[in-house]
PDB file of C-alpha atoms and ligand atoms in Angstrom:
ATOM      1  CA  MET A   1      82.805  87.854 123.396  1.00 78.00           C
ATOM      2  CA  SER A   2      81.388  85.759 120.532  1.00 88.00           C
ATOM      3  CA  LYS A   3      83.941  84.886 117.846  1.00 90.00           C
ATOM      4  CA  ALA A   4      81.980  86.854 115.223  1.00 93.00           C
ATOM      5  CA  LYS A   5      82.441  90.098 117.174  1.00 94.00           C
ATOM      6  CA  ARG A   6      86.202  89.737 117.368  1.00 97.00           C
ATOM      7  CA  ALA A   7      88.559  91.768 115.208  1.00 98.00           C
ATOM      8  CA  ILE A   8      90.416  90.643 112.083  1.00 98.00           C
ATOM      9  CA  GLY A   9      94.211  90.976 112.343  1.00 98.00           C
ATOM     10  CA  ILE A  10      96.144  92.224 109.296  1.00 98.00           C
ATOM     11  CA  PHE A  11      99.908  92.602 109.043  1.00 98.00           C
ATOM     12  CA  ASP A  12     102.696  93.523 106.668  1.00 98.00           C
ATOM     13  CA  SER A  13     106.415  94.272 106.790  1.00 98.00           C
ATOM     14  CA  GLY A  14     105.463  97.947 106.973  1.00 98.00           C
ATOM     15  CA  ILE A  15     102.895 100.294 105.519  1.00 98.00           C
ATOM     16  CA  GLY A  16     102.141  98.343 102.313  1.00 98.00           C
ATOM     17  CA  GLY A  17      99.383  96.291 103.919  1.00 98.00           C
ATOM     18  CA  ILE A  18      97.504  99.499 104.703  1.00 98.00           C
ATOM     19  CA  SER A  19      96.253  99.108 101.116  1.00 97.00           C
ATOM     20  CA  VAL A  20      94.677  95.790 102.176  1.00 98.00           C
ATOM     21  CA  LEU A  21      93.332  97.296 105.411  1.00 98.00           C
ATOM     22  CA  LYS A  22      91.692  99.998 103.326  1.00 98.00           C
ATOM     23  CA  GLU A  23      90.100  97.492 100.970  1.00 97.00           C
ATOM     24  CA  MET A  24      88.879  95.340 103.863  1.00 98.00           C
ATOM     25  CA  HIS A  25      87.268  98.355 105.515  1.00 97.00           C
ATOM     26  CA  ARG A  26      85.671  99.442 102.216  1.00 97.00           C
ATOM     27  CA  LEU A  27      84.199  96.013 101.483  1.00 97.00           C
ATOM     28  CA  PHE A  28      83.349  94.948 105.035  1.00 96.00           C
ATOM     29  CA  PRO A  29      82.830  98.117 107.059  1.00 97.00           C
ATOM     30  CA  HIS A  30      81.268  96.350 110.041  1.00 96.00           C
ATOM     31  CA  GLU A  31      84.362  94.359 110.903  1.00 98.00           C
ATOM     32  CA  ASP A  32      86.782  95.628 113.567  1.00 98.00           C
ATOM     33  CA  LEU A  33      90.301  95.643 112.120  1.00 98.00           C
ATOM     34  CA  ILE A  34      93.676  95.587 113.867  1.00 98.00           C
ATOM     35  CA  TYR A  35      96.685  96.349 111.687  1.00 98.00           C
ATOM     36  CA  PHE A  36     100.341  95.746 112.516  1.00 98.00           C
ATOM     37  CA  GLY A  37     103.091  97.251 110.338  1.00 98.00           C
ATOM     38  CA  ASP A  38     106.615  95.985 110.960  1.00 98.00           C
ATOM     39  CA  SER A  39     108.419  99.080 109.657  1.00 97.00           C
ATOM     40  CA  LYS A  40     111.267  98.736 112.153  1.00 97.00           C
ATOM     41  CA  PHE A  41     112.253  95.520 110.367  1.00 97.00           C
ATOM     42  CA  ALA A  42     111.218  96.438 106.791  1.00 96.00           C
ATOM     43  CA  PRO A  43     112.003  95.613 104.091  1.00 97.00           C
ATOM     44  CA  TYR A  44     111.369  91.869 104.258  1.00 97.00           C
ATOM     45  CA  GLY A  45     112.061  91.497 100.541  1.00 93.00           C
ATOM     46  CA  GLU A  46     115.808  91.317 101.028  1.00 87.00           C
ATOM     47  CA  LYS A  47     115.835  89.265 104.244  1.00 94.00           C
ATOM     48  CA  LEU A  48     116.443  85.583 104.925  1.00 96.00           C
ATOM     49  CA  ARG A  49     113.475  83.257 105.205  1.00 96.00           C
ATOM     50  CA  SER A  50     114.354  82.451 108.827  1.00 98.00           C
ATOM     51  CA  GLU A  51     114.338  86.149 109.746  1.00 98.00           C
ATOM     52  CA  ILE A  52     110.956  86.719 108.090  1.00 98.00           C
ATOM     53  CA  MET A  53     109.514  83.642 109.813  1.00 98.00           C
ATOM     54  CA  ALA A  54     110.664  84.884 113.212  1.00 98.00           C
ATOM     55  CA  ARG A  55     109.103  88.305 112.643  1.00 98.00           C
ATOM     56  CA  CYS A  56     105.821  86.780 111.435  1.00 98.00           C
ATOM     57  CA  THR A  57     105.588  84.559 114.503  1.00 98.00           C
ATOM     58  CA  GLU A  58     106.119  87.493 116.842  1.00 98.00           C
ATOM     59  CA  ILE A  59     103.490  89.581 115.046  1.00 98.00           C
ATOM     60  CA  CYS A  60     100.948  86.745 115.048  1.00 98.00           C
ATOM     61  CA  GLU A  61     101.480  86.283 118.789  1.00 98.00           C
ATOM     62  CA  PHE A  62     100.746  89.997 119.238  1.00 98.00           C
ATOM     63  CA  LEU A  63      97.576  89.846 117.130  1.00 98.00           C
ATOM     64  CA  ILE A  64      96.395  86.686 118.881  1.00 98.00           C
ATOM     65  CA  SER A  65      96.926  88.427 122.242  1.00 98.00           C
ATOM     66  CA  LYS A  66      94.442  91.020 120.940  1.00 98.00           C
ATOM     67  CA  GLY A  67      91.897  88.220 120.431  1.00 97.00           C
ATOM     68  CA  VAL A  68      91.652  88.253 116.620  1.00 98.00           C
ATOM     69  CA  LYS A  69      89.372  85.718 114.886  1.00 98.00           C
ATOM     70  CA  ALA A  70      91.524  85.529 111.715  1.00 98.00           C
ATOM     71  CA  ILE A  71      94.785  86.856 110.315  1.00 98.00           C
ATOM     72  CA  VAL A  72      95.522  88.287 106.881  1.00 98.00           C
ATOM     73  CA  ILE A  73      99.167  88.287 105.839  1.00 98.00           C
ATOM     74  CA  ALA A  74      98.942  91.470 103.783  1.00 98.00           C
ATOM     75  CA  CYS A  75     102.372  90.845 102.342  1.00 98.00           C
ATOM     76  CA  ASN A  76     103.340  88.623  99.413  1.00 98.00           C
ATOM     77  CA  THR A  77     106.873  88.264 100.760  1.00 98.00           C
ATOM     78  CA  ALA A  78     105.830  87.153 104.251  1.00 98.00           C
ATOM     79  CA  THR A  79     103.300  84.773 102.697  1.00 98.00           C
ATOM     80  CA  SER A  80     105.975  83.093 100.566  1.00 97.00           C
ATOM     81  CA  ALA A  81     108.258  82.751 103.562  1.00 97.00           C
ATOM     82  CA  ALA A  82     105.926  81.889 106.400  1.00 98.00           C
ATOM     83  CA  VAL A  83     102.319  80.991 105.568  1.00 98.00           C
ATOM     84  CA  ASP A  84     102.822  77.216 105.764  1.00 97.00           C
ATOM     85  CA  MET A  85     104.645  77.469 109.085  1.00 98.00           C
ATOM     86  CA  LEU A  86     102.007  79.825 110.554  1.00 98.00           C
ATOM     87  CA  ARG A  87      99.119  77.579 109.502  1.00 98.00           C
ATOM     88  CA  GLU A  88     100.812  74.637 111.138  1.00 98.00           C
ATOM     89  CA  ARG A  89     101.455  76.618 114.301  1.00 98.00           C
ATOM     90  CA  TYR A  90      97.901  78.002 114.586  1.00 98.00           C
ATOM     91  CA  PRO A  91      95.689  75.278 113.082  1.00 98.00           C
ATOM     92  CA  ASN A  92      92.419  76.693 114.449  1.00 96.00           C
ATOM     93  CA  LEU A  93      92.906  80.217 113.179  1.00 98.00           C
ATOM     94  CA  PRO A  94      92.059  81.122 109.570  1.00 98.00           C
ATOM     95  CA  ILE A  95      95.257  82.567 108.063  1.00 98.00           C
ATOM     96  CA  ILE A  96      94.932  84.144 104.631  1.00 98.00           C
ATOM     97  CA  GLY A  97      98.039  84.810 102.578  1.00 98.00           C
ATOM     98  CA  MET A  98      98.671  86.748  99.377  1.00 98.00           C
ATOM     99  CA  GLU A  99     100.353  85.818  96.124  1.00 97.00           C
ATOM    100  CA  PRO A 100     100.882  87.841  92.951  1.00 98.00           C
ATOM    101  CA  ALA A 101      97.593  87.919  90.988  1.00 97.00           C
ATOM    102  CA  LEU A 102      99.144  86.325  87.911  1.00 97.00           C
ATOM    103  CA  LYS A 103      96.114  84.227  86.952  1.00 96.00           C
ATOM    104  CA  PRO A 104      93.659  87.136  86.503  1.00 96.00           C
ATOM    105  CA  ALA A 105      96.365  89.101  84.686  1.00 97.00           C
ATOM    106  CA  ILE A 106      96.916  86.291  82.189  1.00 96.00           C
ATOM    107  CA  GLN A 107      93.158  85.869  81.753  1.00 95.00           C
ATOM    108  CA  GLN A 108      92.753  89.550  80.910  1.00 94.00           C
ATOM    109  CA  SER A 109      95.828  89.822  78.698  1.00 96.00           C
ATOM    110  CA  ARG A 110      95.338  89.753  74.953  1.00 95.00           C
ATOM    111  CA  SER A 111      98.997  89.962  74.031  1.00 97.00           C
ATOM    112  CA  HIS A 112      99.954  87.216  76.527  1.00 96.00           C
ATOM    113  CA  TYR A 113     102.858  89.385  77.612  1.00 97.00           C
ATOM    114  CA  VAL A 114     102.613  90.396  81.280  1.00 98.00           C
ATOM    115  CA  ALA A 115     104.988  91.794  83.883  1.00 98.00           C
ATOM    116  CA  VAL A 116     105.053  90.967  87.603  1.00 98.00           C
ATOM    117  CA  MET A 117     106.454  93.567  89.996  1.00 98.00           C
ATOM    118  CA  ALA A 118     107.396  92.100  93.394  1.00 98.00           C
ATOM    119  CA  THR A 119     110.196  91.900  95.938  1.00 97.00           C
ATOM    120  CA  PRO A 120     113.378  89.951  95.099  1.00 96.00           C
ATOM    121  CA  PHE A 121     112.373  87.419  97.784  1.00 97.00           C
ATOM    122  CA  THR A 122     108.912  86.743  96.341  1.00 97.00           C
ATOM    123  CA  LEU A 123     110.252  86.369  92.801  1.00 97.00           C
ATOM    124  CA  SER A 124     113.019  83.988  93.795  1.00 96.00           C
ATOM    125  CA  GLU A 125     110.779  81.682  95.853  1.00 95.00           C
ATOM    126  CA  LYS A 126     109.577  78.243  94.796  1.00 94.00           C
ATOM    127  CA  LYS A 127     105.962  79.317  95.385  1.00 95.00           C
ATOM    128  CA  PHE A 128     106.362  81.894  92.642  1.00 97.00           C
ATOM    129  CA  SER A 129     108.186  79.595  90.204  1.00 96.00           C
ATOM    130  CA  ASP A 130     105.406  77.036  90.676  1.00 96.00           C
ATOM    131  CA  LEU A 131     102.825  79.725  89.948  1.00 96.00           C
ATOM    132  CA  MET A 132     104.785  80.831  86.895  1.00 96.00           C
ATOM    133  CA  LYS A 133     105.087  77.283  85.601  1.00 95.00           C
ATOM    134  CA  LYS A 134     101.297  76.938  85.686  1.00 95.00           C
ATOM    135  CA  HIS A 135     100.880  79.937  83.406  1.00 94.00           C
ATOM    136  CA  GLN A 136     104.038  79.946  81.325  1.00 92.00           C
ATOM    137  CA  GLU A 137     102.766  78.018  78.362  1.00 92.00           C
ATOM    138  CA  ASN A 138     101.829  80.471  75.591  1.00 92.00           C
ATOM    139  CA  ASN A 139     102.570  83.471  77.835  1.00 96.00           C
ATOM    140  CA  THR A 140     105.629  85.651  78.345  1.00 97.00           C
ATOM    141  CA  ILE A 141     105.992  86.585  82.006  1.00 97.00           C
ATOM    142  CA  ILE A 142     108.554  89.262  82.862  1.00 97.00           C
ATOM    143  CA  LYS A 143     109.773  89.370  86.470  1.00 97.00           C
ATOM    144  CA  ILE A 144     110.613  92.845  87.790  1.00 98.00           C
ATOM    145  CA  PRO A 145     112.171  92.958  91.280  1.00 97.00           C
ATOM    146  CA  CYS A 146     111.375  96.377  92.784  1.00 97.00           C
ATOM    147  CA  PRO A 147     112.968  96.707  96.253  1.00 97.00           C
ATOM    148  CA  GLN A 148     113.474 100.456  95.766  1.00 97.00           C
ATOM    149  CA  LEU A 149     109.718 101.118  95.716  1.00 98.00           C
ATOM    150  CA  VAL A 150     109.353  99.549  99.161  1.00 98.00           C
ATOM    151  CA  GLN A 151     112.063 101.879 100.476  1.00 97.00           C
ATOM    152  CA  ILE A 152     110.466 104.943  98.874  1.00 98.00           C
ATOM    153  CA  ALA A 153     107.175 104.138 100.604  1.00 97.00           C
ATOM    154  CA  GLU A 154     108.768 103.303 103.965  1.00 96.00           C
ATOM    155  CA  HIS A 155     110.834 106.509 103.853  1.00 95.00           C
ATOM    156  CA  ASN A 156     107.679 108.548 103.330  1.00 94.00           C
ATOM    157  CA  GLU A 157     108.781 109.707  99.860  1.00 96.00           C
ATOM    158  CA  LEU A 158     105.510 108.979  98.094  1.00 96.00           C
ATOM    159  CA  ASP A 159     105.284 112.625  97.030  1.00 95.00           C
ATOM    160  CA  ASP A 160     108.694 112.585  95.347  1.00 98.00           C
ATOM    161  CA  ILE A 161     107.303 112.207  91.847  1.00 97.00           C
ATOM    162  CA  ALA A 162     110.654 112.716  90.079  1.00 97.00           C
ATOM    163  CA  LYS A 163     112.304 109.948  92.094  1.00 98.00           C
ATOM    164  CA  ILE A 164     109.369 107.593  91.569  1.00 98.00           C
ATOM    165  CA  HIS A 165     109.212 108.181  87.822  1.00 98.00           C
ATOM    166  CA  ASP A 166     112.941 107.789  87.452  1.00 98.00           C
ATOM    167  CA  GLN A 167     112.745 104.458  89.283  1.00 98.00           C
ATOM    168  CA  LEU A 168     109.775 103.235  87.272  1.00 98.00           C
ATOM    169  CA  HIS A 169     111.532 104.069  84.009  1.00 98.00           C
ATOM    170  CA  GLN A 170     114.471 101.969  85.124  1.00 97.00           C
ATOM    171  CA  TYR A 171     112.100  99.025  85.594  1.00 98.00           C
ATOM    172  CA  PHE A 172     110.062  99.428  82.434  1.00 97.00           C
ATOM    173  CA  ASP A 173     112.395 100.884  79.804  1.00 94.00           C
ATOM    174  CA  GLU A 174     113.663  97.409  78.960  1.00 90.00           C
ATOM    175  CA  VAL A 175     110.181  95.911  78.667  1.00 95.00           C
ATOM    176  CA  ASP A 176     108.579  95.705  75.212  1.00 96.00           C
ATOM    177  CA  GLN A 177     105.890  98.403  75.480  1.00 93.00           C
ATOM    178  CA  ASP A 178     104.195  97.315  72.259  1.00 95.00           C
ATOM    179  CA  LYS A 179     103.434  93.912  73.707  1.00 96.00           C
ATOM    180  CA  LEU A 180     102.908  94.623  77.405  1.00 97.00           C
ATOM    181  CA  ASP A 181      99.234  94.813  78.335  1.00 95.00           C
ATOM    182  CA  ALA A 182      99.054  93.711  81.989  1.00 98.00           C
ATOM    183  CA  VAL A 183     101.143  94.411  85.085  1.00 98.00           C
ATOM    184  CA  VAL A 184     100.729  92.521  88.354  1.00 98.00           C
ATOM    185  CA  LEU A 185     101.412  94.402  91.583  1.00 98.00           C
ATOM    186  CA  GLY A 186     102.884  91.506  93.555  1.00 98.00           C
ATOM    187  CA  CYS A 187     103.693  93.555  96.639  1.00 98.00           C
ATOM    188  CA  THR A 188     101.176  95.450  98.734  1.00 98.00           C
ATOM    189  CA  HIS A 189     103.399  98.534  98.944  1.00 98.00           C
ATOM    190  CA  PHE A 190     103.072  99.021  95.185  1.00 98.00           C
ATOM    191  CA  ILE A 191      99.371  99.906  95.288  1.00 97.00           C
ATOM    192  CA  PHE A 192     100.443 103.361  96.437  1.00 97.00           C
ATOM    193  CA  PHE A 193     102.347 103.762  93.137  1.00 98.00           C
ATOM    194  CA  LYS A 194      99.514 102.593  90.908  1.00 97.00           C
ATOM    195  CA  LYS A 195      98.746 105.990  89.357  1.00 96.00           C
ATOM    196  CA  HIS A 196     102.425 106.586  88.619  1.00 97.00           C
ATOM    197  CA  ILE A 197     102.844 103.146  87.067  1.00 98.00           C
ATOM    198  CA  GLN A 198      99.767 103.703  84.901  1.00 97.00           C
ATOM    199  CA  GLY A 199     101.147 107.138  84.050  1.00 97.00           C
ATOM    200  CA  ILE A 200     104.344 105.839  82.463  1.00 96.00           C
ATOM    201  CA  LEU A 201     102.633 102.993  80.569  1.00 97.00           C
ATOM    202  CA  LYS A 202     100.074 102.980  77.767  1.00 96.00           C
ATOM    203  CA  ASP A 203      96.466 103.563  78.911  1.00 95.00           C
ATOM    204  CA  SER A 204      95.513 100.129  77.655  1.00 95.00           C
ATOM    205  CA  VAL A 205      97.870  98.358  80.113  1.00 97.00           C
ATOM    206  CA  ARG A 206      95.885  96.891  83.008  1.00 97.00           C
ATOM    207  CA  ILE A 207      97.369  97.110  86.480  1.00 98.00           C
ATOM    208  CA  ILE A 208      96.196  94.219  88.617  1.00 98.00           C
ATOM    209  CA  ASP A 209      96.481  93.536  92.343  1.00 98.00           C
ATOM    210  CA  GLY A 210      95.167  90.825  94.645  1.00 97.00           C
ATOM    211  CA  ASN A 211      93.734  92.988  97.425  1.00 97.00           C
ATOM    212  CA  GLU A 212      90.035  92.646  96.698  1.00 97.00           C
ATOM    213  CA  GLY A 213      90.303  88.915  96.031  1.00 97.00           C
ATOM    214  CA  THR A 214      92.147  88.386  99.299  1.00 98.00           C
ATOM    215  CA  CYS A 215      89.529  90.268 101.336  1.00 98.00           C
ATOM    216  CA  ARG A 216      86.646  88.419  99.685  1.00 98.00           C
ATOM    217  CA  HIS A 217      88.373  85.098 100.196  1.00 98.00           C
ATOM    218  CA  LEU A 218      88.688  85.771 103.932  1.00 98.00           C
ATOM    219  CA  MET A 219      85.040  86.746 104.205  1.00 97.00           C
ATOM    220  CA  ASP A 220      83.978  83.528 102.423  1.00 98.00           C
ATOM    221  CA  ILE A 221      85.904  81.572 105.022  1.00 98.00           C
ATOM    222  CA  LEU A 222      84.413  83.545 107.927  1.00 97.00           C
ATOM    223  CA  ARG A 223      80.924  83.109 106.471  1.00 97.00           C
ATOM    224  CA  GLU A 224      81.404  79.345 106.357  1.00 97.00           C
ATOM    225  CA  ARG A 225      82.512  79.437 109.995  1.00 97.00           C
ATOM    226  CA  ASN A 226      79.590  81.671 110.976  1.00 96.00           C
ATOM    227  CA  GLU A 227      82.005  84.309 112.152  1.00 97.00           C
ATOM    228  CA  ILE A 228      80.951  87.404 110.205  1.00 95.00           C
ATOM    229  CA  ASN A 229      80.295  90.455 112.341  1.00 95.00           C
ATOM    230  CA  ASP A 230      76.652  91.463 111.849  1.00 88.00           C
ATOM    231  CA  ALA A 231      76.939  94.709 113.848  1.00 85.00           C
ATOM    232  CA  GLU A 232      75.054  97.661 112.426  1.00 85.00           C
ATOM    233  CA  THR A 233      77.635 100.218 113.426  1.00 87.00           C
ATOM    234  CA  LYS A 234      80.901 100.794 111.583  1.00 91.00           C
ATOM    235  CA  GLY A 235      83.833  98.685 112.722  1.00 96.00           C
ATOM    236  CA  SER A 236      86.876 100.210 114.420  1.00 97.00           C
ATOM    237  CA  VAL A 237      90.336 100.423 112.864  1.00 98.00           C
ATOM    238  CA  MET A 238      93.448 100.262 115.072  1.00 98.00           C
ATOM    239  CA  ILE A 239      96.938 100.607 113.659  1.00 98.00           C
ATOM    240  CA  TYR A 240     100.140  99.506 115.417  1.00 97.00           C
ATOM    241  CA  ASN A 241     103.733  99.688 114.191  1.00 98.00           C
ATOM    242  CA  SER A 242     107.014  98.258 115.500  1.00 98.00           C
ATOM    243  CA  SER A 243     108.867 101.457 114.548  1.00 97.00           C
ATOM    244  CA  LYS A 244     109.005 104.131 117.164  1.00 89.00           C
ATOM    245  CA  GLU A 245     109.475 106.875 114.538  1.00 85.00           C
ATOM    246  CA  ASP A 246     106.923 109.587 115.350  1.00 79.00           C
ATOM    247  CA  ASP A 247     105.496 109.970 111.905  1.00 92.00           C
ATOM    248  CA  ILE A 248     104.922 106.311 110.994  1.00 95.00           C
ATOM    249  CA  LEU A 249     101.452 106.059 112.542  1.00 95.00           C
ATOM    250  CA  GLU A 250     100.532 109.433 111.098  1.00 95.00           C
ATOM    251  CA  LEU A 251     101.622 108.248 107.643  1.00 95.00           C
ATOM    252  CA  SER A 252      99.700 104.991 108.122  1.00 97.00           C
ATOM    253  CA  TYR A 253      96.423 106.767 108.937  1.00 96.00           C
ATOM    254  CA  GLU A 254      97.039 109.220 106.089  1.00 96.00           C
ATOM    255  CA  LEU A 255      97.455 106.345 103.610  1.00 97.00           C
ATOM    256  CA  PHE A 256      94.372 104.670 105.042  1.00 97.00           C
ATOM    257  CA  GLN A 257      92.340 107.798 104.181  1.00 95.00           C
ATOM    258  CA  LYS A 258      94.017 108.517 100.848  1.00 91.00           C
ATOM    259  CA  GLU A 259      92.168 108.178  97.525  1.00 85.00           C
ATOM    260  CA  LEU A 260      94.186 105.699  95.464  1.00 82.00           C
TER     261      LEU A 260
HETATM  262  N1  LIG B 301     104.614  94.552 101.191  1.00 80.42           N
HETATM  263  C1  LIG B 301     105.410  93.415 101.041  1.00 80.42           C
HETATM  264  C2  LIG B 301     104.870  92.465  99.967  1.00 80.42           C
HETATM  265  O1  LIG B 301     103.693  92.471  99.662  1.00 80.42           O
HETATM  266  C3  LIG B 301     106.899  93.464 100.972  1.00 80.42           C
HETATM  267  C4  LIG B 301     107.689  94.657 101.233  1.00 80.42           C
HETATM  268  C5  LIG B 301     109.059  94.372 101.832  1.00 80.42           C
HETATM  269  O2  LIG B 301     110.036  94.099 101.113  1.00 80.42           O
HETATM  270  O3  LIG B 301     109.125  94.464 103.041  1.00 80.42           O
HETATM  271  O4  LIG B 301     105.615  91.668  99.444  1.00 80.42           O
END
């Protein structure tokens, strides 16, 4: 099979990366997509780097065995922990990572007061402090570690509005609401909470994620390599998960279809 016809592999610690899968399918419907969610081992956000690296390697081996032409790490946490190692290990495979979309948030902010929601791991990593340093001058950047939101999503509690709102208030009640005008979703699981986050903040606060930018970045790379699928039919979408819980695949396909 020509490289261009091969699938794109996408993975996350669990169901969060389904938000990236969805965006990829919306923007590039002709590409075949293979998704792997590592829900058995989620959350990554409170794990050791070595544990995350080992999981990422195993998942990449699985995706490569499926013949993928590129891999998207649809997880900010796994990117912080493992992207450099994975690129070194698979030098001929395009590997696209994700990082909190702080730059666009700062560019759009008028008050220069922005919050970044992410996992404790992402926020404590050097990659993130380097990113923060680049943008810190003249800006106030509030770090909000949100491990509970990952658990709510992984436990299929996305309909528990009271629990979600209670949690969000705990994160945001301390933040100066008069100044805040941009929030970065620095974890792919959080896209599923976007409406709720917007709901507890002022309408003027922008909620920003890196999903579209990540998908477009990958396609630029594939275009340069002449590896875009030019099929006229819609691409296929396959979802795998390490958890053997019955409802995890059902939930994954449901989220894939869901209006966000
Ligand atoms: N979805 C992942 C991210 O973007 C992390 C969730 C987890 O803690 O496993 O960071």
